[in-house]
Tab-separated table of C-alpha atoms in Angstrom:
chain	number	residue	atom	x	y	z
S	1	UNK	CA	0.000	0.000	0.000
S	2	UNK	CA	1.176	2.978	-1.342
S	3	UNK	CA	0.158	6.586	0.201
S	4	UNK	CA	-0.109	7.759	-3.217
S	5	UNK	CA	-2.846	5.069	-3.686
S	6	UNK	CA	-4.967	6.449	-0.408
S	7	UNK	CA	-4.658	10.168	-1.272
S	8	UNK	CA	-6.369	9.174	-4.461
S	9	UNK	CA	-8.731	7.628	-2.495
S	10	UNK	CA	-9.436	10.679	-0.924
S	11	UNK	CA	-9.613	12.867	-3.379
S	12	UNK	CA	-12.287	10.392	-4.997
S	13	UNK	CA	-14.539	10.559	-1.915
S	14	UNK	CA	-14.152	14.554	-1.807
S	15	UNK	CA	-15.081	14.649	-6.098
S	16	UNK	CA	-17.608	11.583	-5.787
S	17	UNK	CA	-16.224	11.070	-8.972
S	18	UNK	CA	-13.606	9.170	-10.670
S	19	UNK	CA	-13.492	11.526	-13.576
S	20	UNK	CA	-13.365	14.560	-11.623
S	21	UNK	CA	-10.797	12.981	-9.556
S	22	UNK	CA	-8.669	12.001	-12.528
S	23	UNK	CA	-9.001	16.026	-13.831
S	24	UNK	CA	-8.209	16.922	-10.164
S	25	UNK	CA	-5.003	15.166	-9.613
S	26	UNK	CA	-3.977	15.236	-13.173
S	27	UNK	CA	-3.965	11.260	-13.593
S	28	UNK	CA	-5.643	9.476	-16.563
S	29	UNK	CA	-8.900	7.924	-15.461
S	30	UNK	CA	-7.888	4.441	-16.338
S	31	UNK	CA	-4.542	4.794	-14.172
S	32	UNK	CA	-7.103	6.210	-11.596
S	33	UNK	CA	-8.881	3.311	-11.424
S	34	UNK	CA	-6.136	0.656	-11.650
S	35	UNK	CA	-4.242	2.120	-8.588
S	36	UNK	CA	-8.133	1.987	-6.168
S	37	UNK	CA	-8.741	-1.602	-7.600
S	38	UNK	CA	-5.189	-2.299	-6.325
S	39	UNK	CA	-5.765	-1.377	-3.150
S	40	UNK	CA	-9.650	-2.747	-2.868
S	41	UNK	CA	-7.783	-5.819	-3.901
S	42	UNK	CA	-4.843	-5.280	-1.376
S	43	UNK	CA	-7.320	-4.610	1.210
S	44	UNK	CA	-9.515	-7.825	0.289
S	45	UNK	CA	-12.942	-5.979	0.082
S	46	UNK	CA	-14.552	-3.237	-2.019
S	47	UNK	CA	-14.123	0.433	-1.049
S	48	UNK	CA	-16.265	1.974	-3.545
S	49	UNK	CA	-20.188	1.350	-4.750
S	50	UNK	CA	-19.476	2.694	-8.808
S	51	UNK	CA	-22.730	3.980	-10.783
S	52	UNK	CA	-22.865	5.420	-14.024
S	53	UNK	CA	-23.385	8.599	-12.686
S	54	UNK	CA	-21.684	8.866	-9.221
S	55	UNK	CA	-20.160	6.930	-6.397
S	56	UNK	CA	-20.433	5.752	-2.828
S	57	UNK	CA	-18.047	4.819	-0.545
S	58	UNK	CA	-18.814	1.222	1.227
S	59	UNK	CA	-18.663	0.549	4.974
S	60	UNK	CA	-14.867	-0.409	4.208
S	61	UNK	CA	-14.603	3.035	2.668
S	62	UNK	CA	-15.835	5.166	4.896
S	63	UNK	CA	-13.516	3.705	7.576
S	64	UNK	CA	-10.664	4.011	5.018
S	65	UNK	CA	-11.440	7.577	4.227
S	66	UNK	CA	-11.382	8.132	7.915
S	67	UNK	CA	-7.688	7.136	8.663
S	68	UNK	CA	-6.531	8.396	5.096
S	69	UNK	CA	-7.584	11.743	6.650
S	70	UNK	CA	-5.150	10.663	9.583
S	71	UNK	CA	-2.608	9.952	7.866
S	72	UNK	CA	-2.024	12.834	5.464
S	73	UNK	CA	-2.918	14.912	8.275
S	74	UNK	CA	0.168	13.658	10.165
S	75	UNK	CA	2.048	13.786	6.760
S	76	UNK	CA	1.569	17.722	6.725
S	77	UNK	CA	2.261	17.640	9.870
S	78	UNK	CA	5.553	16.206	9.786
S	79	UNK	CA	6.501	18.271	6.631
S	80	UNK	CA	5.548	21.830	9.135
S	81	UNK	CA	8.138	20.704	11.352
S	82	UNK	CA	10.712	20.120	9.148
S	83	UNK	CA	9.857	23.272	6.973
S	84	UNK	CA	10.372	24.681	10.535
S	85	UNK	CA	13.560	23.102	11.448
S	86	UNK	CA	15.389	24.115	8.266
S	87	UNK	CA	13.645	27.468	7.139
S	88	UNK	CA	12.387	29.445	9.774
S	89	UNK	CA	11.768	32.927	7.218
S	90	UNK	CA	8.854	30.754	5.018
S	91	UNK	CA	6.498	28.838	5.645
S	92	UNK	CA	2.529	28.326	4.389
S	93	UNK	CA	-0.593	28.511	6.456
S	94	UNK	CA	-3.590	26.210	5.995
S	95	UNK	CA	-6.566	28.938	7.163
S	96	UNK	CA	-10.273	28.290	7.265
S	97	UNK	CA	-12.547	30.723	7.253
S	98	UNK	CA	-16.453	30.717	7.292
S	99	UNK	CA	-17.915	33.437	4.633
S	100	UNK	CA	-19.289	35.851	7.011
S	101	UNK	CA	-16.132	36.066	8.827
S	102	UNK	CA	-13.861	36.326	6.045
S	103	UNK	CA	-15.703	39.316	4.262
S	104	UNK	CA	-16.158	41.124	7.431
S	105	UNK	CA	-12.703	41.235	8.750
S	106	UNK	CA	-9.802	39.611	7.148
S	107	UNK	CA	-8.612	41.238	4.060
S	108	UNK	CA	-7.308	43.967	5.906
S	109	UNK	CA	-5.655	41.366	8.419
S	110	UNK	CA	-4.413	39.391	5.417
S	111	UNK	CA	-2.903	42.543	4.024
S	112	UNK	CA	-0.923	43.804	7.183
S	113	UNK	CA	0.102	40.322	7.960
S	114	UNK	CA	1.521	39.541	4.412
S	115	UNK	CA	3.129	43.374	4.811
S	116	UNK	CA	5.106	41.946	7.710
S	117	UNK	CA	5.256	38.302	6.534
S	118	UNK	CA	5.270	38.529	2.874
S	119	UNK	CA	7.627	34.981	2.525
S	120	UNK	CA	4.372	33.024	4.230
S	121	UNK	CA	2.098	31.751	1.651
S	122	UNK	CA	-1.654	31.758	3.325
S	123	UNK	CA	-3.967	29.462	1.819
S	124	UNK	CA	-7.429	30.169	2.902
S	125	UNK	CA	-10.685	27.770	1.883
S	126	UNK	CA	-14.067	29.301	3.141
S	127	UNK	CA	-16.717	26.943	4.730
S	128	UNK	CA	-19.892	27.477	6.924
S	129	UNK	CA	-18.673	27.699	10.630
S	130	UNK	CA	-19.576	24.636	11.724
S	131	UNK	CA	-17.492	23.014	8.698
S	132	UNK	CA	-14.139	24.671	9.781
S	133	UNK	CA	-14.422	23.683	13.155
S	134	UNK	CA	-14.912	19.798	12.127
S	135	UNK	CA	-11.672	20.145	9.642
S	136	UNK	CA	-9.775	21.918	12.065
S	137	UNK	CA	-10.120	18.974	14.111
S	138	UNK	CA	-9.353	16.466	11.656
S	139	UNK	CA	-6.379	18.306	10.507
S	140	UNK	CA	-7.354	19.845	7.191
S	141	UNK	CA	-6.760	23.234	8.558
S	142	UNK	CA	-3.749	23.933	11.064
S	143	UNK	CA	-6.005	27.260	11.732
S	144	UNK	CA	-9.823	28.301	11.569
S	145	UNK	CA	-11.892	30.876	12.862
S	146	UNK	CA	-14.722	29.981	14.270
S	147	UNK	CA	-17.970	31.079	16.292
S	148	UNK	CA	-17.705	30.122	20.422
S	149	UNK	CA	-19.039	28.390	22.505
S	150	UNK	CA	-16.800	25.149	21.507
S	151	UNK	CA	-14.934	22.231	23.241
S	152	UNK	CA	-11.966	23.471	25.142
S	153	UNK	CA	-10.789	20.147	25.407
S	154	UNK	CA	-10.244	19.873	22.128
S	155	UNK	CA	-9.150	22.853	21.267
S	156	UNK	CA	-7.010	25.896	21.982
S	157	UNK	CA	-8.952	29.252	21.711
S	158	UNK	CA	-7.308	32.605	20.779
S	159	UNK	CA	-10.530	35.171	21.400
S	160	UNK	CA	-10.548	37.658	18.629
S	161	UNK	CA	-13.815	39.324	18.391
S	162	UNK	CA	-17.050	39.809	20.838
S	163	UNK	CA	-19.952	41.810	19.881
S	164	UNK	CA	-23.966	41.925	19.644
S	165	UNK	CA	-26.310	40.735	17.281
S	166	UNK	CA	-29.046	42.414	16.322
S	167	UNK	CA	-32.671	42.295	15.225
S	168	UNK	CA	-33.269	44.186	11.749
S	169	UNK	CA	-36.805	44.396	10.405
S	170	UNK	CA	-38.724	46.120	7.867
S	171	UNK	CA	-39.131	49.762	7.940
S	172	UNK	CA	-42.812	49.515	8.258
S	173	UNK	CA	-42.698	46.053	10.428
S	174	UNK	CA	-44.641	46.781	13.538
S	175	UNK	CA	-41.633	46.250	15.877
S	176	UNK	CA	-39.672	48.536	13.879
S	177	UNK	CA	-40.615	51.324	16.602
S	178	UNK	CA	-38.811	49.986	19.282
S	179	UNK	CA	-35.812	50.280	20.563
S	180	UNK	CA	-35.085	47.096	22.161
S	181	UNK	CA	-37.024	43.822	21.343
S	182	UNK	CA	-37.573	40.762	23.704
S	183	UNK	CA	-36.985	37.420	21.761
S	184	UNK	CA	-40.493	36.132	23.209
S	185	UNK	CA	-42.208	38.695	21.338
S	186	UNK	CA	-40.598	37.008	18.216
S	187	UNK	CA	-42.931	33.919	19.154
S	188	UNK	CA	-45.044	34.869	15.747
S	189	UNK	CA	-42.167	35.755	12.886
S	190	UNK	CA	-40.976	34.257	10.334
S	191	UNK	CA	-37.506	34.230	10.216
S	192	UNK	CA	-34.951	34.533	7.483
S	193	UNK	CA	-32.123	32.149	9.376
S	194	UNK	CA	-28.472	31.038	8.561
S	195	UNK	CA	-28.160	27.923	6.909
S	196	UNK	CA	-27.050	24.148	8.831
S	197	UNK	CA	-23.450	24.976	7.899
S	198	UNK	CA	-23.278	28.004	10.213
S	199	UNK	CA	-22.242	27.641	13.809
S	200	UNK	CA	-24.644	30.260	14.404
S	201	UNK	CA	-28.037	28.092	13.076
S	202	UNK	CA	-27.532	26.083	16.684
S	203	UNK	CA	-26.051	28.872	18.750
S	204	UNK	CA	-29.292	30.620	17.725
S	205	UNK	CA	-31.613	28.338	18.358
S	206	UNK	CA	-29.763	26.717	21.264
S	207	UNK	CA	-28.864	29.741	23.337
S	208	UNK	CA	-31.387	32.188	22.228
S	209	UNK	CA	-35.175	30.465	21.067
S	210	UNK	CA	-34.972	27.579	23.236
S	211	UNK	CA	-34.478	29.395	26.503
S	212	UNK	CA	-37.484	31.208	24.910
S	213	UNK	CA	-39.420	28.617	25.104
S	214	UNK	CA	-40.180	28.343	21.119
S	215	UNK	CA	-38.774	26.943	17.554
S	216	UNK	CA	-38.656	29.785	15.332
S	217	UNK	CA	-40.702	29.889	12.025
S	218	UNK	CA	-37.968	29.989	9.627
S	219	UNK	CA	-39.139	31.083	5.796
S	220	UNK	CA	-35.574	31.156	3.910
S	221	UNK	CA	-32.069	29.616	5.134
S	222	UNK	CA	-29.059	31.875	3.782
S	223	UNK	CA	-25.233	31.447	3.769
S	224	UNK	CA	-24.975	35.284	2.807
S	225	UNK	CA	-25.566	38.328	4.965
S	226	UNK	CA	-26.589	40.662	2.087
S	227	UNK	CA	-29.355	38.606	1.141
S	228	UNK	CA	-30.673	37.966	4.395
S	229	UNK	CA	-31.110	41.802	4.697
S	230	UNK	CA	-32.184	42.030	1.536
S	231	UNK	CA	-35.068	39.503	2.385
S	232	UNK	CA	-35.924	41.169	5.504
S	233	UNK	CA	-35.849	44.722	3.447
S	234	UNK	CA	-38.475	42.736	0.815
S	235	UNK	CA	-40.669	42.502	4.031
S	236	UNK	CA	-40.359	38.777	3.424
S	237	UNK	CA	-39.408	38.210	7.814
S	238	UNK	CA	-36.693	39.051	10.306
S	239	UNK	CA	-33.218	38.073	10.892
S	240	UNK	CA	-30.143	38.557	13.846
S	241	UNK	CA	-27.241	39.636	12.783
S	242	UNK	CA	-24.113	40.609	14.380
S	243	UNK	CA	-23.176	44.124	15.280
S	244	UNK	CA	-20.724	44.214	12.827
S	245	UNK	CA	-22.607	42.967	9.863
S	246	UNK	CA	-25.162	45.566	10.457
S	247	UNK	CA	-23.065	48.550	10.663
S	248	UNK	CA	-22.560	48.013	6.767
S	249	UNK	CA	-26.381	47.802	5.405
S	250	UNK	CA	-27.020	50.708	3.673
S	251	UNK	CA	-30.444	49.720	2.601
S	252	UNK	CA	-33.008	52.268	4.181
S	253	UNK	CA	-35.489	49.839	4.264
S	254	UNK	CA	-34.630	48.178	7.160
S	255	UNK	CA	-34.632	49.020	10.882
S	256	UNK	CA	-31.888	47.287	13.344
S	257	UNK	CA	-32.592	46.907	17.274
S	258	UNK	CA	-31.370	45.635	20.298
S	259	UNK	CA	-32.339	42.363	21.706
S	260	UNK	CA	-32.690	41.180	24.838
S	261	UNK	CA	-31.427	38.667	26.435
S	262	UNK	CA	-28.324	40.083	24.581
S	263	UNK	CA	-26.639	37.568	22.162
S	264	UNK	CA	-22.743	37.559	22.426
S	265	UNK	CA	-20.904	37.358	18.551
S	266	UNK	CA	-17.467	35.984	19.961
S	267	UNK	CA	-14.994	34.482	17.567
S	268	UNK	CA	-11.716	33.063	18.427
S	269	UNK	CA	-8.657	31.569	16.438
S	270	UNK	CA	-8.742	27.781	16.932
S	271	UNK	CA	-5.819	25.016	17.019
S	272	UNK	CA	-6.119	21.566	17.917
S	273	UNK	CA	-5.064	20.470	20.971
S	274	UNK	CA	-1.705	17.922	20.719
S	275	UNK	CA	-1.074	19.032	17.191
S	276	UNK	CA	1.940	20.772	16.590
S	277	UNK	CA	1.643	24.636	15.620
S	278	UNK	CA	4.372	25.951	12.721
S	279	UNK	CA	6.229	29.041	12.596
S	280	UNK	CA	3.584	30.426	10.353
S	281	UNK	CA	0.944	29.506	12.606
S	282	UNK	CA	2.062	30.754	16.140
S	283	UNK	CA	3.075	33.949	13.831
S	284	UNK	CA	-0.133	34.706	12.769
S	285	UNK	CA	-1.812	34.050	16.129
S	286	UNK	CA	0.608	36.418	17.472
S	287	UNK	CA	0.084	38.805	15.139
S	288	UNK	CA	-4.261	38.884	15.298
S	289	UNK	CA	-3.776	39.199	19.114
S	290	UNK	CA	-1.542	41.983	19.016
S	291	UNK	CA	-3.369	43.849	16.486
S	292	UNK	CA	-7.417	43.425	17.272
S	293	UNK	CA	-9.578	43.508	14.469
């Protein structure tokens, strides 16, 4: 067994294609698919259920796929350290960053760190929050940023940001008088809401409408801010948003108040805990905490 055979594996289960596998990795599909039925064959069982238009991994798979991810984690792992050990003035940074977060507040932060760090290459992927935390911990990511509460046990926390969120509603919405709303006067909205992917669909709901004592009525999920206030400007429901996000609608069709019980916005850096931090890294956690965003 070959690791070259199991990161083609894995790039197969991330494409759910052979083809788009092959175009990935720059491999002919036939030479694709004699190196996986090599190692099906070395492993003595099927790892992947082939259709004519897409593909599944097996039981076998899926538990393959799982230590792959182990592996070349502790593969890029052990390449940071030696990139470490024998050139401390490069070095490349595995960042991810959930959409919301990245538009808000990092371009300037990637500009001032590449300013003072311009020989670290940072590679940044955007996913919904709750996606960055779960790569993070399987290694895909040396950093993310990500929306607290989380596991402490698991990982290290760098705070970076705390703030509000806000209610915004319709100009003419009934509520849009007030100056401060209670969430159990929300009982009867609809809501435009975040989508699954964002740690802040279950911080929400977990820390906001269930001590409420409700499930919010939730008309259209979103994974962008703009069109969640655009919604709520269409008089189509409300939303929360953080303090932040707000301060940058210009629509004047919309009216933004406070909530109460408050809702905390905090995000932090994460690492995981045990796994070894590069130059890069503990550089650019050094750098957000000494310059706030």
């Amino acid at each position: 067994m070959e690791l070259k055979q199991l990161l083609y594996f894995k790039e197969i289960a991330n494409q759910k294609s052979i083809t788009k596998a092959a175009e990935q990795i720059h491999i002919s599909q036939p030479a694709l698919s004699k190196s996986i039925k090599s190692l099906e064959e070395e492993l003595g069982t099927p790892l992947i259920i082939r259709t004519n238009k897409t593909m599944d991994l097996t039981d076998a798979g899926k538990t393959v796929l799982e230590y792959t991810q182990k592996i070349t984690s502790l593969v890029d792992e052990m390449k940071l350290t030696v990139s470490d050990l024998t050139n401390l003035s490069v070095g490349e940074l595995n960042i991810g960053l959930p959409p919301f977060i990245g538009s808000l507040f990092f371009p300037e932060v990637m500009k001032n760190f590449h300013r003072s760090y311009p020989n670290i290459k940072l590679d940044i992927t955007e996913y919904g929050g709750a996606r960055v935390v779960k790569s993070v911990e399987e290694g895909e990511f040396e950093l993310g940023v990500a929306v607290l509460p989380l596991d402490e046990r698991i990982f290290n926390v760098y705070p970076i940001v705390k703030e509000k969120m806000k209610l915004i509603v319709q100009k003419d919405h009934p509520l849009a008088s007030y100056s401060k709303v209670n969430v159990k006067d929300l009982r009867d909205e609809e809501f435009i809401f975040y989508h699954e992917d964002f740690a802040l669909n279950q911080i929400i709901r977990n820390h906001f409408f269930t001590i409420a004592g409700f499930e919010p009525k939730i008309l259209f999920k979103s994974m962008q801010w703009d069109l969640m206030s655009e919604l709520v400007a269409a008089d189509l429901g409300v939303t929360i948003l953080p303090e932040s996000i707000c301060n940058r609608l210009f629509t004047k069709d919309i009216q933004i108040i406070d909530l109460e019980p408050t809702i905390m916005w905090k995000l932090a850096v994460i690492t995981r805990k045990g796994k070894y931090i590069s130059n890069a890294g503990r550089k650019f956690i050094d750098f957000i905490l000494t310059d706030p965003l």
